[in-house]
JSON list of C-alpha atoms in Angstrom, two decimals:
[
{"chain": "U", "resi": 1, "resn": "UNK", "atom": "CA", "xyz": [62.95, -71.54, -220.78]},
{"chain": "U", "resi": 2, "resn": "UNK", "atom": "CA", "xyz": [66.00, -69.73, -222.13]},
{"chain": "U", "resi": 3, "resn": "UNK", "atom": "CA", "xyz": [67.44, -67.13, -219.76]},
{"chain": "U", "resi": 4, "resn": "UNK", "atom": "CA", "xyz": [70.10, -64.84, -221.18]},
{"chain": "U", "resi": 5, "resn": "UNK", "atom": "CA", "xyz": [72.80, -63.23, -219.05]},
{"chain": "U", "resi": 6, "resn": "UNK", "atom": "CA", "xyz": [72.27, -59.66, -220.33]},
{"chain": "U", "resi": 7, "resn": "UNK", "atom": "CA", "xyz": [68.51, -59.76, -219.63]},
{"chain": "U", "resi": 8, "resn": "UNK", "atom": "CA", "xyz": [69.07, -61.15, -216.15]},
{"chain": "U", "resi": 9, "resn": "UNK", "atom": "CA", "xyz": [71.85, -58.63, -215.38]},
{"chain": "U", "resi": 10, "resn": "UNK", "atom": "CA", "xyz": [69.40, -55.76, -215.96]},
{"chain": "U", "resi": 11, "resn": "UNK", "atom": "CA", "xyz": [67.26, -56.99, -213.06]},
{"chain": "U", "resi": 12, "resn": "UNK", "atom": "CA", "xyz": [70.03, -57.98, -210.63]},
{"chain": "U", "resi": 13, "resn": "UNK", "atom": "CA", "xyz": [71.35, -55.87, -207.78]},
{"chain": "U", "resi": 14, "resn": "UNK", "atom": "CA", "xyz": [75.02, -56.38, -206.89]},
{"chain": "U", "resi": 15, "resn": "UNK", "atom": "CA", "xyz": [76.61, -55.91, -203.48]},
{"chain": "U", "resi": 16, "resn": "UNK", "atom": "CA", "xyz": [80.34, -56.22, -202.88]},
{"chain": "U", "resi": 17, "resn": "UNK", "atom": "CA", "xyz": [82.11, -56.64, -199.55]},
{"chain": "U", "resi": 18, "resn": "UNK", "atom": "CA", "xyz": [85.41, -57.89, -198.18]},
{"chain": "U", "resi": 19, "resn": "UNK", "atom": "CA", "xyz": [85.66, -61.64, -198.06]},
{"chain": "U", "resi": 20, "resn": "UNK", "atom": "CA", "xyz": [87.73, -63.96, -195.94]},
{"chain": "U", "resi": 21, "resn": "UNK", "atom": "CA", "xyz": [89.88, -66.81, -197.22]},
{"chain": "U", "resi": 22, "resn": "UNK", "atom": "CA", "xyz": [92.82, -66.81, -199.61]},
{"chain": "U", "resi": 23, "resn": "UNK", "atom": "CA", "xyz": [94.28, -63.63, -201.02]},
{"chain": "U", "resi": 24, "resn": "UNK", "atom": "CA", "xyz": [96.75, -62.49, -198.37]},
{"chain": "U", "resi": 25, "resn": "UNK", "atom": "CA", "xyz": [96.81, -58.74, -197.76]},
{"chain": "U", "resi": 26, "resn": "UNK", "atom": "CA", "xyz": [94.45, -58.34, -200.73]},
{"chain": "U", "resi": 27, "resn": "UNK", "atom": "CA", "xyz": [91.63, -59.73, -198.55]},
{"chain": "U", "resi": 28, "resn": "UNK", "atom": "CA", "xyz": [91.93, -56.81, -196.12]},
{"chain": "U", "resi": 29, "resn": "UNK", "atom": "CA", "xyz": [91.88, -54.11, -198.80]},
{"chain": "U", "resi": 30, "resn": "UNK", "atom": "CA", "xyz": [89.66, -55.16, -201.71]},
{"chain": "U", "resi": 31, "resn": "UNK", "atom": "CA", "xyz": [85.94, -55.97, -201.74]},
{"chain": "U", "resi": 32, "resn": "UNK", "atom": "CA", "xyz": [85.93, -59.26, -203.65]},
{"chain": "U", "resi": 33, "resn": "UNK", "atom": "CA", "xyz": [82.91, -61.02, -202.14]},
{"chain": "U", "resi": 34, "resn": "UNK", "atom": "CA", "xyz": [79.88, -60.57, -204.40]},
{"chain": "U", "resi": 35, "resn": "UNK", "atom": "CA", "xyz": [76.24, -60.91, -203.42]},
{"chain": "U", "resi": 36, "resn": "UNK", "atom": "CA", "xyz": [73.57, -60.99, -206.15]},
{"chain": "U", "resi": 37, "resn": "UNK", "atom": "CA", "xyz": [69.98, -60.11, -205.33]},
{"chain": "U", "resi": 38, "resn": "UNK", "atom": "CA", "xyz": [67.21, -60.90, -207.80]},
{"chain": "U", "resi": 39, "resn": "UNK", "atom": "CA", "xyz": [63.68, -59.68, -207.09]},
{"chain": "U", "resi": 40, "resn": "UNK", "atom": "CA", "xyz": [61.42, -62.34, -208.58]},
{"chain": "U", "resi": 41, "resn": "UNK", "atom": "CA", "xyz": [58.19, -60.43, -207.86]},
{"chain": "U", "resi": 42, "resn": "UNK", "atom": "CA", "xyz": [59.10, -57.37, -209.96]},
{"chain": "U", "resi": 43, "resn": "UNK", "atom": "CA", "xyz": [60.81, -59.30, -212.76]},
{"chain": "U", "resi": 44, "resn": "UNK", "atom": "CA", "xyz": [59.54, -58.87, -216.32]},
{"chain": "U", "resi": 45, "resn": "UNK", "atom": "CA", "xyz": [61.39, -61.97, -217.56]},
{"chain": "U", "resi": 46, "resn": "UNK", "atom": "CA", "xyz": [58.93, -64.50, -216.15]},
{"chain": "U", "resi": 47, "resn": "UNK", "atom": "CA", "xyz": [55.21, -65.19, -216.41]},
{"chain": "U", "resi": 48, "resn": "UNK", "atom": "CA", "xyz": [53.10, -65.26, -213.22]},
{"chain": "U", "resi": 49, "resn": "UNK", "atom": "CA", "xyz": [53.06, -69.10, -213.37]},
{"chain": "U", "resi": 50, "resn": "UNK", "atom": "CA", "xyz": [56.86, -69.21, -213.63]},
{"chain": "U", "resi": 51, "resn": "UNK", "atom": "CA", "xyz": [57.19, -66.74, -210.74]},
{"chain": "U", "resi": 52, "resn": "UNK", "atom": "CA", "xyz": [54.93, -68.92, -208.61]},
{"chain": "U", "resi": 53, "resn": "UNK", "atom": "CA", "xyz": [57.04, -71.98, -209.50]},
{"chain": "U", "resi": 54, "resn": "UNK", "atom": "CA", "xyz": [60.23, -70.09, -208.60]},
{"chain": "U", "resi": 55, "resn": "UNK", "atom": "CA", "xyz": [58.78, -69.03, -205.23]},
{"chain": "U", "resi": 56, "resn": "UNK", "atom": "CA", "xyz": [57.76, -72.57, -204.31]},
{"chain": "U", "resi": 57, "resn": "UNK", "atom": "CA", "xyz": [60.98, -74.25, -205.52]},
{"chain": "U", "resi": 58, "resn": "UNK", "atom": "CA", "xyz": [63.39, -71.62, -204.15]},
{"chain": "U", "resi": 59, "resn": "UNK", "atom": "CA", "xyz": [61.67, -70.65, -200.90]},
{"chain": "U", "resi": 60, "resn": "UNK", "atom": "CA", "xyz": [64.70, -71.66, -198.80]},
{"chain": "U", "resi": 61, "resn": "UNK", "atom": "CA", "xyz": [67.01, -69.48, -200.94]},
{"chain": "U", "resi": 62, "resn": "UNK", "atom": "CA", "xyz": [64.92, -66.31, -200.67]},
{"chain": "U", "resi": 63, "resn": "UNK", "atom": "CA", "xyz": [65.70, -63.59, -198.13]},
{"chain": "U", "resi": 64, "resn": "UNK", "atom": "CA", "xyz": [63.07, -61.83, -196.00]},
{"chain": "U", "resi": 65, "resn": "UNK", "atom": "CA", "xyz": [62.32, -59.39, -198.86]},
{"chain": "U", "resi": 66, "resn": "UNK", "atom": "CA", "xyz": [61.51, -62.26, -201.24]},
{"chain": "U", "resi": 67, "resn": "UNK", "atom": "CA", "xyz": [64.70, -61.83, -203.28]},
{"chain": "U", "resi": 68, "resn": "UNK", "atom": "CA", "xyz": [66.82, -64.69, -204.56]},
{"chain": "U", "resi": 69, "resn": "UNK", "atom": "CA", "xyz": [70.23, -64.29, -202.96]},
{"chain": "U", "resi": 70, "resn": "UNK", "atom": "CA", "xyz": [73.46, -65.80, -204.32]},
{"chain": "U", "resi": 71, "resn": "UNK", "atom": "CA", "xyz": [76.88, -65.21, -202.71]},
{"chain": "U", "resi": 72, "resn": "UNK", "atom": "CA", "xyz": [80.25, -65.95, -204.29]},
{"chain": "U", "resi": 73, "resn": "UNK", "atom": "CA", "xyz": [83.63, -65.44, -202.64]},
{"chain": "U", "resi": 74, "resn": "UNK", "atom": "CA", "xyz": [85.75, -68.27, -204.08]},
{"chain": "U", "resi": 75, "resn": "UNK", "atom": "CA", "xyz": [87.84, -66.18, -206.47]},
{"chain": "U", "resi": 76, "resn": "UNK", "atom": "CA", "xyz": [90.32, -63.39, -205.70]},
{"chain": "U", "resi": 77, "resn": "UNK", "atom": "CA", "xyz": [88.77, -60.89, -208.09]},
{"chain": "U", "resi": 78, "resn": "UNK", "atom": "CA", "xyz": [85.36, -59.25, -207.86]},
{"chain": "U", "resi": 79, "resn": "UNK", "atom": "CA", "xyz": [84.76, -59.71, -211.59]},
{"chain": "U", "resi": 80, "resn": "UNK", "atom": "CA", "xyz": [85.36, -63.48, -211.43]},
{"chain": "U", "resi": 81, "resn": "UNK", "atom": "CA", "xyz": [83.09, -63.77, -208.38]},
{"chain": "U", "resi": 82, "resn": "UNK", "atom": "CA", "xyz": [80.40, -61.79, -210.24]},
{"chain": "U", "resi": 83, "resn": "UNK", "atom": "CA", "xyz": [80.60, -64.18, -213.20]},
{"chain": "U", "resi": 84, "resn": "UNK", "atom": "CA", "xyz": [80.50, -67.25, -210.94]},
{"chain": "U", "resi": 85, "resn": "UNK", "atom": "CA", "xyz": [77.53, -65.95, -208.98]},
{"chain": "U", "resi": 86, "resn": "UNK", "atom": "CA", "xyz": [75.65, -65.08, -212.19]},
{"chain": "U", "resi": 87, "resn": "UNK", "atom": "CA", "xyz": [76.28, -68.54, -213.66]},
{"chain": "U", "resi": 88, "resn": "UNK", "atom": "CA", "xyz": [75.16, -70.11, -210.38]},
{"chain": "U", "resi": 89, "resn": "UNK", "atom": "CA", "xyz": [71.97, -68.01, -210.39]},
{"chain": "U", "resi": 90, "resn": "UNK", "atom": "CA", "xyz": [71.11, -68.95, -213.98]},
{"chain": "U", "resi": 91, "resn": "UNK", "atom": "CA", "xyz": [71.63, -72.65, -213.18]},
{"chain": "U", "resi": 92, "resn": "UNK", "atom": "CA", "xyz": [69.43, -72.42, -210.08]},
{"chain": "U", "resi": 93, "resn": "UNK", "atom": "CA", "xyz": [66.63, -70.62, -211.95]},
{"chain": "U", "resi": 94, "resn": "UNK", "atom": "CA", "xyz": [66.73, -73.08, -214.87]},
{"chain": "U", "resi": 95, "resn": "UNK", "atom": "CA", "xyz": [66.64, -76.00, -212.45]},
{"chain": "U", "resi": 96, "resn": "UNK", "atom": "CA", "xyz": [63.66, -74.51, -210.59]},
{"chain": "U", "resi": 97, "resn": "UNK", "atom": "CA", "xyz": [61.73, -73.86, -213.81]},
{"chain": "U", "resi": 98, "resn": "UNK", "atom": "CA", "xyz": [62.37, -77.38, -215.19]},
{"chain": "U", "resi": 99, "resn": "UNK", "atom": "CA", "xyz": [59.18, -79.44, -215.27]},
{"chain": "U", "resi": 100, "resn": "UNK", "atom": "CA", "xyz": [59.94, -83.17, -215.12]},
{"chain": "U", "resi": 101, "resn": "UNK", "atom": "CA", "xyz": [58.19, -85.45, -217.59]},
{"chain": "U", "resi": 102, "resn": "UNK", "atom": "CA", "xyz": [55.33, -87.47, -216.12]},
{"chain": "U", "resi": 103, "resn": "UNK", "atom": "CA", "xyz": [56.16, -91.18, -215.99]},
{"chain": "U", "resi": 104, "resn": "UNK", "atom": "CA", "xyz": [53.75, -93.38, -217.89]},
{"chain": "U", "resi": 105, "resn": "UNK", "atom": "CA", "xyz": [53.22, -96.67, -216.06]},
{"chain": "U", "resi": 106, "resn": "UNK", "atom": "CA", "xyz": [53.98, -99.62, -218.34]},
{"chain": "U", "resi": 107, "resn": "UNK", "atom": "CA", "xyz": [53.24, -103.33, -218.18]},
{"chain": "U", "resi": 108, "resn": "UNK", "atom": "CA", "xyz": [55.63, -106.21, -218.72]},
{"chain": "U", "resi": 109, "resn": "UNK", "atom": "CA", "xyz": [55.22, -107.53, -222.26]},
{"chain": "U", "resi": 110, "resn": "UNK", "atom": "CA", "xyz": [53.68, -110.96, -222.86]},
{"chain": "U", "resi": 111, "resn": "UNK", "atom": "CA", "xyz": [56.90, -112.14, -224.48]},
{"chain": "U", "resi": 112, "resn": "UNK", "atom": "CA", "xyz": [59.03, -111.09, -221.48]},
{"chain": "U", "resi": 113, "resn": "UNK", "atom": "CA", "xyz": [56.57, -112.75, -219.08]},
{"chain": "U", "resi": 114, "resn": "UNK", "atom": "CA", "xyz": [56.57, -115.98, -221.12]},
{"chain": "U", "resi": 115, "resn": "UNK", "atom": "CA", "xyz": [60.37, -115.99, -221.29]},
{"chain": "U", "resi": 116, "resn": "UNK", "atom": "CA", "xyz": [60.64, -115.57, -217.50]},
{"chain": "U", "resi": 117, "resn": "UNK", "atom": "CA", "xyz": [58.15, -118.37, -216.84]},
{"chain": "U", "resi": 118, "resn": "UNK", "atom": "CA", "xyz": [59.95, -120.66, -219.30]},
{"chain": "U", "resi": 119, "resn": "UNK", "atom": "CA", "xyz": [63.27, -120.01, -217.52]},
{"chain": "U", "resi": 120, "resn": "UNK", "atom": "CA", "xyz": [61.62, -120.82, -214.18]},
{"chain": "U", "resi": 121, "resn": "UNK", "atom": "CA", "xyz": [60.18, -124.03, -215.61]},
{"chain": "U", "resi": 122, "resn": "UNK", "atom": "CA", "xyz": [63.58, -125.08, -216.98]},
{"chain": "U", "resi": 123, "resn": "UNK", "atom": "CA", "xyz": [65.21, -124.41, -213.60]},
{"chain": "U", "resi": 124, "resn": "UNK", "atom": "CA", "xyz": [62.53, -126.51, -211.85]},
{"chain": "U", "resi": 125, "resn": "UNK", "atom": "CA", "xyz": [63.05, -129.39, -214.31]},
{"chain": "U", "resi": 126, "resn": "UNK", "atom": "CA", "xyz": [66.83, -129.23, -213.76]},
{"chain": "U", "resi": 127, "resn": "UNK", "atom": "CA", "xyz": [66.41, -129.43, -209.97]},
{"chain": "U", "resi": 128, "resn": "UNK", "atom": "CA", "xyz": [63.80, -132.20, -210.32]},
{"chain": "U", "resi": 129, "resn": "UNK", "atom": "CA", "xyz": [66.28, -134.28, -212.34]},
{"chain": "U", "resi": 130, "resn": "UNK", "atom": "CA", "xyz": [68.98, -133.76, -209.71]},
{"chain": "U", "resi": 131, "resn": "UNK", "atom": "CA", "xyz": [66.62, -134.84, -206.94]},
{"chain": "U", "resi": 132, "resn": "UNK", "atom": "CA", "xyz": [65.46, -138.03, -208.66]},
{"chain": "U", "resi": 133, "resn": "UNK", "atom": "CA", "xyz": [69.06, -139.06, -209.44]},
{"chain": "U", "resi": 134, "resn": "UNK", "atom": "CA", "xyz": [70.10, -138.99, -205.74]},
{"chain": "U", "resi": 135, "resn": "UNK", "atom": "CA", "xyz": [67.47, -141.42, -204.35]}
]
């Protein structure tokens, strides 16, 4: 699944507010904290199966309206926080849509089994020789 920033930005709602933390007097005056809201239900970017997968994987990140909510307030500028939050959202969505490969159970090869048994036999012979030499 390849999600592009411009396509995702069309469906995202931004909210800005004043954030705490570093920034000095700037913190009291400028709204630098950014909150991104993405409504998965009404999105045209994903198939119904993908939407279902997103709902199940991201259920703890969804707000009461069923929107994916990402907050960023690390940077001092609103633009930088917007970029960070968008990158974070794309990473979270890609991770949720990733389907892991099914592991195929394998057997130990005959050669590996034979090699292990031969090593055990050699170790037993070595210890047997030590024991008989002591008596």
